[in-house]
Short mmCIF file of C-alpha atoms in Angstrom, two decimals:
data_model
loop_
_atom_site.label_atom_id
_atom_site.label_comp_id
_atom_site.label_asym_id
_atom_site.label_seq_id
_atom_site.Cartn_x
_atom_site.Cartn_y
_atom_site.Cartn_z
CA UNK E 1 -62.94 175.58 2.61
CA UNK E 2 -66.34 177.25 2.70
CA UNK E 3 -67.15 177.43 6.40
CA UNK E 4 -70.79 178.31 5.60
CA UNK E 5 -71.35 174.75 4.44
CA UNK E 6 -68.52 172.65 5.93
CA UNK E 7 -67.13 172.00 9.42
CA UNK E 8 -63.90 170.02 9.96
CA UNK E 9 -64.55 167.05 12.26
CA UNK E 10 -61.11 165.36 12.24
CA UNK E 11 -57.64 165.77 10.76
CA UNK E 12 -54.34 163.86 10.75
CA UNK E 13 -52.11 164.82 13.67
CA UNK E 14 -48.33 164.96 14.01
CA UNK E 15 -46.57 161.70 13.21
CA UNK E 16 -45.50 159.77 16.32
CA UNK E 17 -42.29 157.81 16.87
CA UNK E 18 -42.06 154.41 15.17
CA UNK E 19 -41.25 152.29 18.23
CA UNK E 20 -39.97 149.51 16.00
CA UNK E 21 -37.14 151.72 14.78
CA UNK E 22 -36.22 152.81 18.32
CA UNK E 23 -35.97 149.46 20.11
CA UNK E 24 -34.30 147.08 17.71
CA UNK E 25 -32.94 144.14 19.74
CA UNK E 26 -34.31 141.61 22.22
CA UNK E 27 -33.95 143.03 25.71
CA UNK E 28 -33.98 146.73 24.72
CA UNK E 29 -36.05 149.00 26.98
CA UNK E 30 -38.13 151.95 25.70
CA UNK E 31 -38.26 155.01 27.96
CA UNK E 32 -38.84 158.76 27.69
CA UNK E 33 -36.19 161.34 28.50
CA UNK E 34 -36.49 165.12 28.34
CA UNK E 35 -36.73 165.16 24.57
CA UNK E 36 -38.77 162.07 23.71
CA UNK E 37 -38.67 158.30 23.43
CA UNK E 38 -35.27 156.69 23.82
CA UNK E 39 -33.76 153.20 23.85
CA UNK E 40 -31.79 151.71 26.72
CA UNK E 41 -29.89 148.85 25.10
CA UNK E 42 -29.66 145.51 26.89
CA UNK E 43 -26.45 145.06 28.90
CA UNK E 44 -23.77 142.58 27.91
CA UNK E 45 -23.84 140.89 31.34
CA UNK E 46 -26.08 140.62 34.41
CA UNK E 47 -26.79 144.10 35.78
CA UNK E 48 -29.59 145.93 37.58
CA UNK E 49 -31.65 148.88 36.31
CA UNK E 50 -31.02 152.17 38.12
CA UNK E 51 -33.32 155.21 37.90
CA UNK E 52 -32.06 158.54 39.25
CA UNK E 53 -34.32 161.20 40.73
CA UNK E 54 -34.01 163.05 37.41
CA UNK E 55 -35.53 160.11 35.55
CA UNK E 56 -32.29 158.95 33.91
CA UNK E 57 -32.11 155.18 33.45
CA UNK E 58 -28.89 153.17 33.37
CA UNK E 59 -27.61 149.61 33.82
CA UNK E 60 -25.31 149.22 36.83
CA UNK E 61 -23.23 146.35 38.19
CA UNK E 62 -24.49 144.72 41.38
CA UNK E 63 -22.35 145.47 44.41
CA UNK E 64 -22.72 143.97 47.87
CA UNK E 65 -20.91 143.99 51.19
CA UNK E 66 -21.80 140.28 51.53
CA UNK E 67 -19.98 138.34 48.79
CA UNK E 68 -20.21 134.60 48.06
CA UNK E 69 -16.68 133.24 47.68
CA UNK E 70 -17.15 129.45 47.41
CA UNK E 71 -19.90 126.84 47.56
CA UNK E 72 -20.22 123.04 47.49
CA UNK E 73 -23.43 121.01 47.10
CA UNK E 74 -23.68 117.50 48.54
CA UNK E 75 -26.11 115.03 46.98
CA UNK E 76 -27.24 111.59 48.20
CA UNK E 77 -23.94 110.04 47.03
CA UNK E 78 -21.86 112.74 48.67
CA UNK E 79 -18.13 113.25 49.07
CA UNK E 80 -15.60 111.93 51.54
CA UNK E 81 -13.96 115.36 51.56
CA UNK E 82 -13.93 118.66 49.72
CA UNK E 83 -11.88 121.86 49.80
CA UNK E 84 -12.24 125.58 49.24
CA UNK E 85 -8.83 126.44 47.83
CA UNK E 86 -7.50 129.99 47.40
CA UNK E 87 -10.43 131.55 49.25
CA UNK E 88 -8.02 133.47 51.52
CA UNK E 89 -5.35 135.73 50.04
CA UNK E 90 -3.51 139.01 50.50
CA UNK E 91 -6.14 140.69 48.30
CA UNK E 92 -8.97 139.27 50.41
CA UNK E 93 -7.20 140.40 53.59
CA UNK E 94 -7.43 143.94 52.24
CA UNK E 95 -11.06 143.56 51.11
CA UNK E 96 -12.78 141.53 53.84
CA UNK E 97 -12.98 142.18 57.57
CA UNK E 98 -14.12 138.60 58.18
CA UNK E 99 -15.92 135.60 56.70
CA UNK E 100 -19.10 133.65 57.39
CA UNK E 101 -19.56 129.96 56.59
CA UNK E 102 -22.78 127.94 56.71
CA UNK E 103 -22.95 124.18 56.24
CA UNK E 104 -25.46 121.40 56.74
CA UNK E 105 -25.07 117.71 55.93
CA UNK E 106 -25.81 114.12 56.73
CA UNK E 107 -23.22 111.39 56.32
CA UNK E 108 -22.82 107.69 55.68
CA UNK E 109 -20.25 107.01 58.39
CA UNK E 110 -20.57 106.89 62.14
CA UNK E 111 -18.09 109.70 62.77
CA UNK E 112 -18.02 113.47 62.94
CA UNK E 113 -16.82 116.24 60.65
CA UNK E 114 -13.16 117.32 60.83
CA UNK E 115 -11.77 120.56 59.37
CA UNK E 116 -8.27 121.83 58.58
CA UNK E 117 -6.84 125.06 57.22
CA UNK E 118 -4.77 124.86 54.06
CA UNK E 119 -1.62 126.62 52.92
CA UNK E 120 -1.13 126.46 49.17
CA UNK E 121 -2.76 124.06 46.74
CA UNK E 122 -3.63 120.69 48.34
CA UNK E 123 -1.49 121.41 51.42
CA UNK E 124 -3.29 120.70 54.70
CA UNK E 125 -2.00 122.28 57.89
CA UNK E 126 -1.66 119.32 60.24
CA UNK E 127 0.82 120.59 62.83
CA UNK E 128 0.38 118.64 66.06
CA UNK E 129 -1.07 120.76 68.83
CA UNK E 130 -1.50 123.90 66.71
CA UNK E 131 -5.32 123.80 66.74
CA UNK E 132 -6.51 124.82 70.21
CA UNK E 133 -10.13 125.28 71.25
CA UNK E 134 -12.48 126.14 74.06
CA UNK E 135 -16.24 125.73 74.28
CA UNK E 136 -19.29 123.98 75.66
CA UNK E 137 -21.59 121.24 74.38
CA UNK E 138 -24.95 119.98 75.57
CA UNK E 139 -27.01 117.01 74.41
CA UNK E 140 -30.19 115.17 75.32
CA UNK E 141 -32.04 112.19 73.90
CA UNK E 142 -35.47 112.73 72.39
CA UNK E 143 -37.08 110.71 75.19
CA UNK E 144 -35.68 113.30 77.63
CA UNK E 145 -33.10 110.94 79.09
CA UNK E 146 -29.32 110.59 79.06
CA UNK E 147 -28.55 114.30 78.91
CA UNK E 148 -25.30 116.10 79.69
CA UNK E 149 -23.58 119.41 79.20
CA UNK E 150 -20.03 120.48 79.78
CA UNK E 151 -16.74 121.61 78.33
CA UNK E 152 -15.55 120.61 74.85
CA UNK E 153 -12.21 122.41 75.16
CA UNK E 154 -8.80 121.29 73.93
CA UNK E 155 -6.14 123.47 75.54
CA UNK E 156 -3.08 121.42 74.57
CA UNK E 157 -4.12 121.36 70.93
CA UNK E 158 -4.95 118.98 68.10
CA UNK E 159 -3.88 118.42 64.50
CA UNK E 160 -7.36 119.39 63.23
CA UNK E 161 -10.61 121.08 64.23
CA UNK E 162 -13.28 118.47 65.19
CA UNK E 163 -16.39 120.49 64.37
CA UNK E 164 -18.47 117.70 65.86
CA UNK E 165 -17.88 114.24 67.28
CA UNK E 166 -21.32 112.86 66.53
CA UNK E 167 -21.66 110.36 63.73
CA UNK E 168 -24.73 109.48 61.67
CA UNK E 169 -25.97 106.37 59.90
CA UNK E 170 -27.39 107.79 56.66
CA UNK E 171 -31.12 107.69 57.31
CA UNK E 172 -31.24 110.61 54.84
CA UNK E 173 -34.15 112.35 56.53
CA UNK E 174 -34.86 114.68 59.44
CA UNK E 175 -33.93 111.94 61.92
CA UNK E 176 -30.33 113.06 61.53
CA UNK E 177 -28.18 115.89 60.23
CA UNK E 178 -25.81 118.60 61.45
CA UNK E 179 -25.82 122.35 60.84
CA UNK E 180 -22.88 124.74 61.37
CA UNK E 181 -22.74 128.53 61.43
CA UNK E 182 -19.13 129.72 61.61
CA UNK E 183 -17.61 133.19 61.83
CA UNK E 184 -14.00 133.36 60.62
CA UNK E 185 -11.78 136.34 61.40
CA UNK E 186 -10.28 138.55 58.70
CA UNK E 187 -6.56 138.73 57.89
CA UNK E 188 -6.39 134.95 57.49
CA UNK E 189 -3.63 134.97 54.89
CA UNK E 190 -1.17 137.52 56.18
CA UNK E 191 -2.08 137.47 59.87
CA UNK E 192 0.88 135.27 60.71
CA UNK E 193 1.77 137.30 63.81
CA UNK E 194 -1.54 136.36 65.47
CA UNK E 195 -3.65 133.28 66.14
CA UNK E 196 -6.16 132.83 63.32
CA UNK E 197 -9.56 132.14 64.88
CA UNK E 198 -13.08 131.00 64.10
CA UNK E 199 -16.21 130.67 66.23
CA UNK E 200 -18.52 127.70 65.66
CA UNK E 201 -22.21 127.27 66.48
CA UNK E 202 -23.36 123.71 65.80
CA UNK E 203 -26.78 122.05 65.95
CA UNK E 204 -26.99 118.28 65.43
CA UNK E 205 -29.16 115.20 65.58
CA UNK E 206 -27.91 111.65 65.21
CA UNK E 207 -29.83 108.53 64.22
CA UNK E 208 -29.43 106.50 67.40
CA UNK E 209 -32.52 105.13 69.11
CA UNK E 210 -33.70 107.34 70.64
CA UNK E 211 -32.01 110.25 68.84
CA UNK E 212 -29.63 112.68 70.48
CA UNK E 213 -30.17 116.42 70.02
CA UNK E 214 -26.85 118.27 70.24
CA UNK E 215 -25.90 121.91 70.66
CA UNK E 216 -22.32 123.19 70.64
CA UNK E 217 -20.49 126.54 70.83
CA UNK E 218 -16.73 126.40 70.33
CA UNK E 219 -13.87 128.75 69.47
CA UNK E 220 -10.84 127.47 67.54
CA UNK E 221 -7.42 129.11 67.32
CA UNK E 222 -4.63 128.12 64.93
CA UNK E 223 -1.19 128.85 66.34
CA UNK E 224 0.92 128.20 63.25
CA UNK E 225 2.65 130.93 61.24
CA UNK E 226 1.81 129.74 57.72
CA UNK E 227 -0.15 131.89 55.27
CA UNK E 228 -3.63 130.32 55.21
CA UNK E 229 -5.12 130.04 51.72
CA UNK E 230 -8.00 127.54 52.07
CA UNK E 231 -10.07 125.16 54.16
CA UNK E 232 -10.72 121.40 53.95
CA UNK E 233 -13.74 119.41 55.23
CA UNK E 234 -13.54 115.63 55.62
CA UNK E 235 -14.67 112.48 57.42
CA UNK E 236 -12.34 109.75 58.63
CA UNK E 237 -14.66 107.33 56.79
CA UNK E 238 -17.86 107.53 54.79
CA UNK E 239 -19.27 110.44 52.78
CA UNK E 240 -20.82 113.81 53.54
CA UNK E 241 -24.28 113.73 51.93
CA UNK E 242 -27.47 115.72 51.33
CA UNK E 243 -26.19 119.15 52.18
CA UNK E 244 -24.62 122.44 51.21
CA UNK E 245 -21.56 124.44 52.31
CA UNK E 246 -21.10 128.12 51.41
CA UNK E 247 -18.46 130.67 52.36
CA UNK E 248 -19.09 134.44 52.20
CA UNK E 249 -16.72 137.37 52.60
CA UNK E 250 -17.80 140.37 54.69
CA UNK E 251 -16.39 143.61 53.28
CA UNK E 252 -14.68 146.06 55.61
#
């Protein structure tokens, strides 16, 4: 204490926060608020971390205007058919202004993909002449021969939607395969006073020798009055292989 002989060089400061007593569980986050170090406990389910301009952290549920409703993967064995059941409903009519579907596949049979709407569990809508369509298709072989383009319309209707009429022979590589990008209108379930519609863009390549490259744009209208609840994809023979099909809802 005698300053004539002693000078203090160092002294113990104020105790800090024991971090181990603040964050106590795996997944906890340590952050500082206006008064000091705080814990943000891990959420019970998948959420994202939100930080306000005031520096307040919180876990929030992810929300999107582009919502995945259904998906089906296709491996090398594949499936002869598959369905998205209960993807259209009165609740989805209120929520979504439309839908988008993407699909790519190969197949083991020399025939094209057919599609039908469904009404209720396992109930295909097969009414003769109720599926009407209009569109154009062009194709050309890879040796730049045997090309054509023209209408692929069906004004008097069908009992299904032929999304393509080009078969494949399961080479299981880039020599073949079809891709579809489809916009589906909203109000599919309760829109019974109108024709339910979808617009198809299709790109294809078959495994003939030489290959055909195919492009197709077609609009389909269903003129039945049933409540539509689902959609079915199928081949008349063989399996859909090596692909993926996903349906999204687009919020209003």
